[in-house]
């Protein structure tokens, strides 16, 4: 299997993992404050990434340029995306969040064109539009309603933070291995998230359950997040941010299917049609994308 095809398979795996993590996170947020839940999940995820990837003597210290790129990526992906996403959910709704994040692939392909001069193909545009339509159908026939609020502005900014964060990955992996990128960026995320948890605790807003069973649920969530994070970094590096972002529209469909089998939630035929449009959009956007394959260093290297 070529590196491009394996990256695409990994991105489908990411979609499955994200769909499952949405359900788990929606349940766990009832027992933890948002910043604390994010911090604990990120910390456990980073520890698992270390266990899975770290090898003594194989991880080199990043250069100043690499540190700047890693920090910039983490600032947008952690300090902007994480808090604004949860703040937006409190003031808006999960339906609005799904619709707003459905626009991310279109934003990504235009950013990719602007920053990296990547061809803006009809396939990517059609694929992105089909993804948006598919998510709209899934949410609309699931009882979700779209209405503008301050929370929606937060969600738009969070979506932009995540999309901008992706744009740094092609630059980072030009000189750093995927393994080093995953390990160091994960540690940076934990460090950057720590002050937010401290502020939450100081203000009296920190909430944490005493139920040991709920705490144990964080372990499989962290494993899912660690695995999907590794696959996601590789997918963005190999296929490019524009192509990888198309897979961001699949998790709502995965959550719909998993909700039916795990929670007994009802599914409408029209929602399945929405999911089919999303998958067709991903297929169309990737038909000729393999021509732009990027070679990356998979493992750590010491210098």
Tab-separated table of N, CA, C and O in Angstrom, residues 56-165:
chain	number	residue	atom	x	y	z
A	56	UNK	N	14.361	5.867	23.485
A	56	UNK	CA	15.522	6.583	24.061
A	56	UNK	C	16.600	6.854	23.022
A	56	UNK	O	16.954	5.986	22.226
A	57	UNK	N	17.104	8.077	23.016
A	57	UNK	CA	18.188	8.451	22.125
A	57	UNK	C	17.788	8.757	20.702
A	57	UNK	O	18.638	9.022	19.849
A	58	UNK	N	16.484	8.716	20.409
A	58	UNK	CA	16.022	8.911	19.037
A	58	UNK	C	15.339	10.260	18.815
A	58	UNK	O	15.005	10.599	17.682
A	59	UNK	N	15.139	11.030	19.881
A	59	UNK	CA	14.399	12.285	19.755
A	59	UNK	C	15.349	13.462	19.872
A	59	UNK	O	15.941	13.692	20.918
A	60	UNK	N	15.529	14.211	18.804
A	60	UNK	CA	16.438	15.350	18.830
A	60	UNK	C	15.723	16.610	19.317
A	60	UNK	O	14.509	16.718	19.227
A	61	UNK	N	16.494	17.569	19.779
A	61	UNK	CA	15.949	18.842	20.242
A	61	UNK	C	15.609	19.711	19.034
A	61	UNK	O	16.435	19.865	18.128
A	62	UNK	N	14.400	20.281	18.966
A	62	UNK	CA	14.024	21.099	17.811
A	62	UNK	C	14.888	22.358	17.683
A	62	UNK	O	15.401	22.884	18.678
A	63	UNK	N	15.028	22.836	16.467
A	63	UNK	CA	15.728	24.091	16.231
A	63	UNK	C	14.826	25.256	16.638
A	63	UNK	O	13.633	25.064	16.921
A	64	UNK	N	15.383	26.479	16.637
A	64	UNK	CA	14.579	27.645	17.004
A	64	UNK	C	13.391	27.797	16.053
A	64	UNK	O	12.265	28.080	16.490
A	65	UNK	N	13.633	27.622	14.752
A	65	UNK	CA	12.551	27.736	13.780
A	65	UNK	C	11.464	26.695	14.029
A	65	UNK	O	10.266	26.993	13.953
A	66	UNK	N	11.879	25.479	14.325
A	66	UNK	CA	10.909	24.413	14.595
A	66	UNK	C	10.092	24.706	15.847
A	66	UNK	O	8.884	24.458	15.889
A	67	UNK	N	10.767	25.245	16.887
A	67	UNK	CA	10.040	25.619	18.106
A	67	UNK	C	8.996	26.683	17.812
A	67	UNK	O	7.863	26.633	18.319
A	68	UNK	N	9.346	27.653	16.982
A	68	UNK	CA	8.410	28.729	16.641
A	68	UNK	C	7.194	28.169	15.895
A	68	UNK	O	6.049	28.542	16.189
A	69	UNK	N	7.445	27.262	14.948
A	69	UNK	CA	6.346	26.668	14.192
A	69	UNK	C	5.466	25.794	15.088
A	69	UNK	O	4.227	25.850	15.007
A	70	UNK	N	6.088	24.983	15.935
A	70	UNK	CA	5.332	24.121	16.842
A	70	UNK	C	4.499	24.944	17.819
A	70	UNK	O	3.335	24.624	18.100
A	71	UNK	N	5.099	26.018	18.350
A	71	UNK	CA	4.387	26.868	19.308
A	71	UNK	C	3.219	27.582	18.647
A	71	UNK	O	2.118	27.661	19.209
A	72	UNK	N	3.450	28.106	17.438
A	72	UNK	CA	2.377	28.791	16.719
A	72	UNK	C	1.221	27.837	16.441
A	72	UNK	O	0.040	28.186	16.621
A	73	UNK	N	1.551	26.616	16.015
A	73	UNK	CA	0.515	25.621	15.745
A	73	UNK	C	-0.274	25.289	17.013
A	73	UNK	O	-1.508	25.198	16.991
A	74	UNK	N	0.431	25.133	18.129
A	74	UNK	CA	-0.229	24.804	19.394
A	74	UNK	C	-1.062	25.969	19.922
A	74	UNK	O	-2.113	25.763	20.536
A	75	UNK	N	-0.592	27.195	19.707
A	75	UNK	CA	-1.354	28.366	20.150
A	75	UNK	C	-2.722	28.411	19.470
A	75	UNK	O	-3.748	28.619	20.121
A	76	UNK	N	-2.723	28.205	18.152
A	76	UNK	CA	-3.996	28.224	17.429
A	76	UNK	C	-4.834	26.984	17.743
A	76	UNK	O	-6.052	27.080	17.894
A	77	UNK	N	-4.179	25.826	17.822
A	77	UNK	CA	-4.913	24.588	18.030
A	77	UNK	C	-5.339	24.339	19.454
A	77	UNK	O	-6.311	23.620	19.694
A	78	UNK	N	-4.628	24.938	20.423
A	78	UNK	CA	-4.935	24.701	21.835
A	78	UNK	C	-5.563	25.921	22.499
A	78	UNK	O	-6.709	25.874	22.948
A	79	UNK	N	-4.830	27.025	22.562
A	79	UNK	CA	-5.304	28.193	23.302
A	79	UNK	C	-6.486	28.883	22.632
A	79	UNK	O	-7.294	29.523	23.318
A	80	UNK	N	-6.590	28.789	21.323
A	80	UNK	CA	-7.714	29.418	20.629
A	80	UNK	C	-8.838	28.412	20.395
A	80	UNK	O	-9.988	28.642	20.769
A	81	UNK	N	-8.512	27.284	19.796
A	81	UNK	CA	-9.538	26.319	19.437
A	81	UNK	C	-10.237	25.697	20.639
A	81	UNK	O	-11.473	25.674	20.708
A	82	UNK	N	-9.471	25.209	21.607
A	82	UNK	CA	-10.058	24.472	22.729
A	82	UNK	C	-11.014	25.315	23.581
A	82	UNK	O	-12.179	24.959	23.729
A	83	UNK	N	-10.556	26.444	24.170
A	83	UNK	CA	-11.463	27.205	25.035
A	83	UNK	C	-12.648	27.818	24.305
A	83	UNK	O	-13.761	27.842	24.829
A	84	UNK	N	-12.412	28.314	23.072
A	84	UNK	CA	-13.509	28.931	22.327
A	84	UNK	C	-14.538	27.891	21.892
A	84	UNK	O	-15.734	28.179	21.813
A	85	UNK	N	-14.082	26.671	21.626
A	85	UNK	CA	-15.010	25.611	21.241
A	85	UNK	C	-15.968	25.288	22.387
A	85	UNK	O	-17.191	25.252	22.208
A	86	UNK	N	-15.425	25.073	23.584
A	86	UNK	CA	-16.275	24.727	24.723
A	86	UNK	C	-17.124	25.915	25.166
A	86	UNK	O	-18.281	25.751	25.555
A	87	UNK	N	-16.560	27.138	25.098
A	87	UNK	CA	-17.345	28.329	25.424
A	87	UNK	C	-18.489	28.493	24.428
A	87	UNK	O	-19.606	28.863	24.805
A	88	UNK	N	-18.200	28.202	23.164
A	88	UNK	CA	-19.236	28.286	22.145
A	88	UNK	C	-20.344	27.277	22.370
A	88	UNK	O	-21.525	27.590	22.187
A	89	UNK	N	-19.975	26.065	22.769
A	89	UNK	CA	-20.985	25.033	23.020
A	89	UNK	C	-21.922	25.421	24.161
A	89	UNK	O	-23.117	25.111	24.135
A	90	UNK	N	-21.377	26.100	25.169
A	90	UNK	CA	-22.207	26.506	26.305
A	90	UNK	C	-23.240	27.550	25.900
A	90	UNK	O	-24.346	27.602	26.447
A	91	UNK	N	-22.884	28.420	24.946
A	91	UNK	CA	-23.771	29.498	24.521
A	91	UNK	C	-24.552	29.158	23.255
A	91	UNK	O	-25.510	29.856	22.919
A	92	UNK	N	-24.131	28.107	22.560
A	92	UNK	CA	-24.801	27.719	21.332
A	92	UNK	C	-25.291	26.280	21.462
A	92	UNK	O	-25.905	25.925	22.452
A	93	UNK	N	-25.027	25.454	20.458
A	93	UNK	CA	-25.482	24.064	20.481
A	93	UNK	C	-24.534	23.186	19.695
A	93	UNK	O	-23.737	23.665	18.876
A	94	UNK	N	-24.620	21.875	19.945
A	94	UNK	CA	-23.790	20.920	19.217
A	94	UNK	C	-24.149	20.927	17.732
A	94	UNK	O	-23.293	20.726	16.873
A	95	UNK	N	-25.441	21.168	17.420
A	95	UNK	CA	-25.863	21.222	16.019
A	95	UNK	C	-25.177	22.376	15.293
A	95	UNK	O	-24.654	22.211	14.192
A	96	UNK	N	-25.166	23.548	15.922
A	96	UNK	CA	-24.499	24.697	15.315
A	96	UNK	C	-23.007	24.442	15.154
A	96	UNK	O	-22.390	24.832	14.157
A	97	UNK	N	-22.398	23.799	16.157
A	97	UNK	CA	-20.966	23.507	16.106
A	97	UNK	C	-20.648	22.608	14.913
A	97	UNK	O	-19.674	22.829	14.189
A	98	UNK	N	-21.475	21.586	14.688
A	98	UNK	CA	-21.252	20.674	13.568
A	98	UNK	C	-21.367	21.403	12.237
A	98	UNK	O	-20.575	21.172	11.311
A	99	UNK	N	-22.354	22.294	12.138
A	99	UNK	CA	-22.541	23.035	10.892
A	99	UNK	C	-21.385	23.990	10.634
A	99	UNK	O	-20.910	24.123	9.509
A	100	UNK	N	-20.931	24.673	11.679
A	100	UNK	CA	-19.829	25.622	11.523
A	100	UNK	C	-18.530	24.899	11.164
A	100	UNK	O	-17.783	25.327	10.279
A	101	UNK	N	-18.276	23.773	11.833
A	101	UNK	CA	-17.057	23.017	11.533
A	101	UNK	C	-17.132	22.343	10.166
A	101	UNK	O	-16.105	21.969	9.601
A	102	UNK	N	-18.341	22.192	9.630
A	102	UNK	CA	-18.478	21.620	8.291
A	102	UNK	C	-17.904	22.550	7.225
A	102	UNK	O	-17.578	22.115	6.119
A	103	UNK	N	-17.763	23.825	7.562
A	103	UNK	CA	-17.205	24.795	6.623
A	103	UNK	C	-15.675	24.735	6.614
A	103	UNK	O	-15.031	25.238	5.693
A	104	UNK	N	-15.079	24.101	7.619
A	104	UNK	CA	-13.622	24.060	7.760
A	104	UNK	C	-12.897	23.545	6.512
A	104	UNK	O	-11.870	24.109	6.124
A	105	UNK	N	-13.385	22.477	5.848
A	105	UNK	CA	-12.678	22.014	4.647
A	105	UNK	C	-12.594	23.074	3.557
A	105	UNK	O	-11.568	23.193	2.877
A	106	UNK	N	-13.675	23.849	3.377
A	106	UNK	CA	-13.645	24.902	2.368
A	106	UNK	C	-12.651	25.993	2.746
A	106	UNK	O	-11.911	26.500	1.908
A	107	UNK	N	-12.628	26.341	4.037
A	107	UNK	CA	-11.669	27.338	4.509
A	107	UNK	C	-10.243	26.822	4.315
A	107	UNK	O	-9.348	27.560	3.882
A	108	UNK	N	-10.037	25.530	4.602
A	108	UNK	CA	-8.700	24.937	4.504
A	108	UNK	C	-8.172	24.932	3.075
A	108	UNK	O	-6.995	25.221	2.842
A	109	UNK	N	-9.031	24.607	2.109
A	109	UNK	CA	-8.524	24.532	0.733
A	109	UNK	C	-8.177	25.926	0.194
A	109	UNK	O	-7.262	26.071	-0.613
A	110	UNK	N	-8.911	26.961	0.647
A	110	UNK	CA	-8.569	28.324	0.225
A	110	UNK	C	-7.289	28.793	0.914
A	110	UNK	O	-6.451	29.468	0.299
A	111	UNK	N	-7.114	28.446	2.206
A	111	UNK	CA	-5.881	28.791	2.915
A	111	UNK	C	-4.696	28.074	2.284
A	111	UNK	O	-3.616	28.643	2.115
A	112	UNK	N	-4.888	26.806	1.938
A	112	UNK	CA	-3.833	26.005	1.322
A	112	UNK	C	-3.426	26.603	-0.022
A	112	UNK	O	-2.247	26.634	-0.377
A	113	UNK	N	-4.414	27.085	-0.754
A	113	UNK	CA	-4.136	27.730	-2.035
A	113	UNK	C	-3.353	29.022	-1.830
A	113	UNK	O	-2.383	29.308	-2.550
A	114	UNK	N	-3.753	29.799	-0.849
A	114	UNK	CA	-3.119	31.089	-0.580
A	114	UNK	C	-1.696	30.927	-0.071
A	114	UNK	O	-0.777	31.643	-0.514
A	115	UNK	N	-1.487	29.980	0.858
A	115	UNK	CA	-0.183	29.847	1.515
A	115	UNK	C	0.787	28.959	0.741
A	115	UNK	O	1.998	29.229	0.713
A	116	UNK	N	0.300	27.888	0.128
A	116	UNK	CA	1.182	26.902	-0.495
A	116	UNK	C	0.988	26.765	-1.999
A	116	UNK	O	1.602	25.894	-2.624
A	117	UNK	N	0.130	27.596	-2.569
A	117	UNK	CA	-0.104	27.585	-4.011
A	117	UNK	C	-0.590	26.231	-4.511
A	117	UNK	O	-0.331	25.852	-5.667
A	118	UNK	N	-1.312	25.491	-3.662
A	118	UNK	CA	-1.867	24.204	-4.065
A	118	UNK	C	-3.049	24.441	-4.990
A	118	UNK	O	-3.865	25.347	-4.769
A	119	UNK	N	-3.158	23.647	-6.023
A	119	UNK	CA	-4.223	23.812	-7.012
A	119	UNK	C	-5.599	23.742	-6.367
A	119	UNK	O	-5.886	22.840	-5.568
A	120	UNK	N	-6.448	24.693	-6.713
A	120	UNK	CA	-7.817	24.727	-6.201
A	120	UNK	C	-8.702	23.999	-7.201
A	120	UNK	O	-9.274	24.597	-8.117
A	121	UNK	N	-8.798	22.679	-7.064
A	121	UNK	CA	-9.486	21.858	-8.054
A	121	UNK	C	-10.993	21.876	-7.845
A	121	UNK	O	-11.500	22.147	-6.755
A	122	UNK	N	-11.703	21.571	-8.930
A	122	UNK	CA	-13.164	21.477	-8.864
A	122	UNK	C	-13.580	20.352	-7.923
A	122	UNK	O	-14.590	20.453	-7.214
A	123	UNK	N	-12.781	19.272	-7.903
A	123	UNK	CA	-13.096	18.139	-7.042
A	123	UNK	C	-13.109	18.522	-5.575
A	123	UNK	O	-13.991	18.115	-4.820
A	124	UNK	N	-12.118	19.321	-5.154
A	124	UNK	CA	-12.069	19.745	-3.763
A	124	UNK	C	-13.235	20.661	-3.412
A	124	UNK	O	-13.828	20.557	-2.335
A	125	UNK	N	-13.570	21.574	-4.332
A	125	UNK	CA	-14.682	22.489	-4.073
A	125	UNK	C	-16.006	21.729	-3.987
A	125	UNK	O	-16.798	21.947	-3.065
A	126	UNK	N	-16.234	20.831	-4.938
A	126	UNK	CA	-17.466	20.040	-4.935
A	126	UNK	C	-17.520	19.150	-3.695
A	126	UNK	O	-18.564	19.035	-3.033
A	127	UNK	N	-16.382	18.522	-3.365
A	127	UNK	CA	-16.330	17.665	-2.183
A	127	UNK	C	-16.635	18.436	-0.911
A	127	UNK	O	-17.382	17.970	-0.035
A	128	UNK	N	-16.062	19.642	-0.789
A	128	UNK	CA	-16.315	20.466	0.390
A	128	UNK	C	-17.764	20.886	0.493
A	128	UNK	O	-18.367	20.844	1.579
A	129	UNK	N	-18.368	21.270	-0.641
A	129	UNK	CA	-19.769	21.690	-0.640
A	129	UNK	C	-20.698	20.527	-0.315
A	129	UNK	O	-21.674	20.688	0.432
A	130	UNK	N	-20.419	19.338	-0.863
A	130	UNK	CA	-21.232	18.164	-0.548
A	130	UNK	C	-21.146	17.823	0.937
A	130	UNK	O	-22.143	17.409	1.545
A	131	UNK	N	-19.954	18.014	1.518
A	131	UNK	CA	-19.791	17.769	2.945
A	131	UNK	C	-20.657	18.693	3.776
A	131	UNK	O	-21.312	18.264	4.746
A	132	UNK	N	-20.686	19.968	3.412
A	132	UNK	CA	-21.523	20.933	4.136
A	132	UNK	C	-22.997	20.556	4.021
A	132	UNK	O	-23.730	20.540	5.017
A	133	UNK	N	-23.441	20.234	2.796
A	133	UNK	CA	-24.840	19.858	2.584
A	133	UNK	C	-25.191	18.606	3.378
A	133	UNK	O	-26.264	18.515	4.003
A	134	UNK	N	-24.273	17.628	3.385
A	134	UNK	CA	-24.517	16.389	4.125
A	134	UNK	C	-24.678	16.629	5.615
A	134	UNK	O	-25.586	16.075	6.259
A	135	UNK	N	-23.820	17.470	6.186
A	135	UNK	CA	-23.918	17.774	7.618
A	135	UNK	C	-25.212	18.534	7.913
A	135	UNK	O	-25.884	18.284	8.920
A	136	UNK	N	-25.584	19.473	7.042
A	136	UNK	CA	-26.832	20.224	7.214
A	136	UNK	C	-28.022	19.263	7.258
A	136	UNK	O	-28.917	19.390	8.108
A	137	UNK	N	-28.038	18.284	6.361
A	137	UNK	CA	-29.137	17.316	6.316
A	137	UNK	C	-29.178	16.482	7.594
A	137	UNK	O	-30.246	16.272	8.187
A	138	UNK	N	-28.016	15.998	8.033
A	138	UNK	CA	-27.971	15.175	9.243
A	138	UNK	C	-28.487	15.947	10.446
A	138	UNK	O	-29.293	15.443	11.243
A	139	UNK	N	-28.039	17.198	10.592
A	139	UNK	CA	-28.451	18.003	11.747
A	139	UNK	C	-29.919	18.388	11.656
A	139	UNK	O	-30.678	18.280	12.630
A	140	UNK	N	-30.355	18.830	10.476
A	140	UNK	CA	-31.728	19.320	10.302
A	140	UNK	C	-32.761	18.234	10.597
A	140	UNK	O	-33.748	18.469	11.306
A	141	UNK	N	-32.523	17.028	10.092
A	141	UNK	CA	-33.487	15.952	10.291
A	141	UNK	C	-33.287	15.243	11.629
A	141	UNK	O	-34.026	14.329	11.966
A	142	UNK	N	-32.284	15.687	12.384
A	142	UNK	CA	-32.106	15.163	13.733
A	142	UNK	C	-32.710	16.083	14.780
A	142	UNK	O	-32.553	15.860	15.974
A	143	UNK	N	-33.392	17.114	14.340
A	143	UNK	CA	-34.037	18.024	15.276
A	143	UNK	C	-33.205	19.225	15.622
A	143	UNK	O	-33.599	20.052	16.450
A	144	UNK	N	-32.016	19.361	15.031
A	144	UNK	CA	-31.170	20.504	15.327
A	144	UNK	C	-31.667	21.766	14.643
A	144	UNK	O	-32.221	21.716	13.553
A	145	UNK	N	-31.489	22.884	15.291
A	145	UNK	CA	-31.907	24.166	14.735
A	145	UNK	C	-30.733	25.124	14.747
A	145	UNK	O	-29.975	25.179	15.703
A	146	UNK	N	-30.612	25.898	13.681
A	146	UNK	CA	-29.509	26.848	13.562
A	146	UNK	C	-30.015	28.258	13.829
A	146	UNK	O	-30.936	28.731	13.186
A	147	UNK	N	-29.426	28.914	14.807
A	147	UNK	CA	-29.755	30.307	15.115
A	147	UNK	C	-28.481	30.993	15.570
A	147	UNK	O	-27.655	30.396	16.263
A	148	UNK	N	-28.296	32.252	15.170
A	148	UNK	CA	-27.059	32.960	15.449
A	148	UNK	C	-27.019	33.474	16.885
A	148	UNK	O	-28.013	33.941	17.430
A	149	UNK	N	-25.835	33.390	17.508
A	149	UNK	CA	-25.643	33.872	18.873
A	149	UNK	C	-24.162	34.176	19.066
A	149	UNK	O	-23.335	33.925	18.188
A	150	UNK	N	-23.823	34.725	20.228
A	150	UNK	CA	-22.423	34.989	20.545
A	150	UNK	C	-21.632	33.682	20.548
A	150	UNK	O	-20.467	33.645	20.156
A	151	UNK	N	-22.274	32.602	20.980
A	151	UNK	CA	-21.615	31.303	20.979
A	151	UNK	C	-21.191	30.864	19.596
A	151	UNK	O	-20.145	30.220	19.428
A	152	UNK	N	-21.987	31.217	18.588
A	152	UNK	CA	-21.644	30.853	17.218
A	152	UNK	C	-20.393	31.594	16.745
A	152	UNK	O	-19.590	31.056	15.998
A	153	UNK	N	-20.227	32.846	17.201
A	153	UNK	CA	-19.008	33.594	16.880
A	153	UNK	C	-17.798	32.899	17.490
A	153	UNK	O	-16.755	32.762	16.840
A	154	UNK	N	-17.931	32.439	18.735
A	154	UNK	CA	-16.843	31.692	19.374
A	154	UNK	C	-16.517	30.426	18.579
A	154	UNK	O	-15.344	30.068	18.402
A	155	UNK	N	-17.554	29.745	18.099
A	155	UNK	CA	-17.350	28.504	17.347
A	155	UNK	C	-16.670	28.776	16.004
A	155	UNK	O	-15.836	27.990	15.563
A	156	UNK	N	-17.018	29.883	15.372
A	156	UNK	CA	-16.363	30.258	14.119
A	156	UNK	C	-14.879	30.518	14.360
A	156	UNK	O	-14.011	30.049	13.603
A	157	UNK	N	-14.567	31.247	15.433
A	157	UNK	CA	-13.168	31.531	15.759
A	157	UNK	C	-12.423	30.245	16.123
A	157	UNK	O	-11.252	30.079	15.775
A	158	UNK	N	-13.101	29.325	16.824
A	158	UNK	CA	-12.486	28.044	17.176
A	158	UNK	C	-12.180	27.235	15.920
A	158	UNK	O	-11.109	26.626	15.793
A	159	UNK	N	-13.129	27.227	14.978
A	159	UNK	CA	-12.928	26.515	13.711
A	159	UNK	C	-11.746	27.096	12.939
A	159	UNK	O	-10.913	26.362	12.389
A	160	UNK	N	-11.647	28.430	12.925
A	160	UNK	CA	-10.528	29.077	12.244
A	160	UNK	C	-9.208	28.754	12.944
A	160	UNK	O	-8.180	28.544	12.284
A	161	UNK	N	-9.227	28.689	14.280
A	161	UNK	CA	-8.020	28.338	15.034
A	161	UNK	C	-7.519	26.956	14.680
A	161	UNK	O	-6.317	26.758	14.446
A	162	UNK	N	-8.428	25.998	14.590
A	162	UNK	CA	-8.039	24.633	14.238
A	162	UNK	C	-7.521	24.563	12.809
A	162	UNK	O	-6.523	23.887	12.521
A	163	UNK	N	-8.192	25.274	11.898
A	163	UNK	CA	-7.793	25.248	10.491
A	163	UNK	C	-6.420	25.881	10.294
A	163	UNK	O	-5.566	25.354	9.570
A	164	UNK	N	-6.184	27.018	10.948
A	164	UNK	CA	-4.883	27.684	10.849
A	164	UNK	C	-3.793	26.799	11.444
A	164	UNK	O	-2.685	26.710	10.907
A	165	UNK	N	-4.109	26.121	12.540
A	165	UNK	CA	-3.136	25.228	13.178
A	165	UNK	C	-2.656	24.156	12.206
A	165	UNK	O	-1.468	23.807	12.174
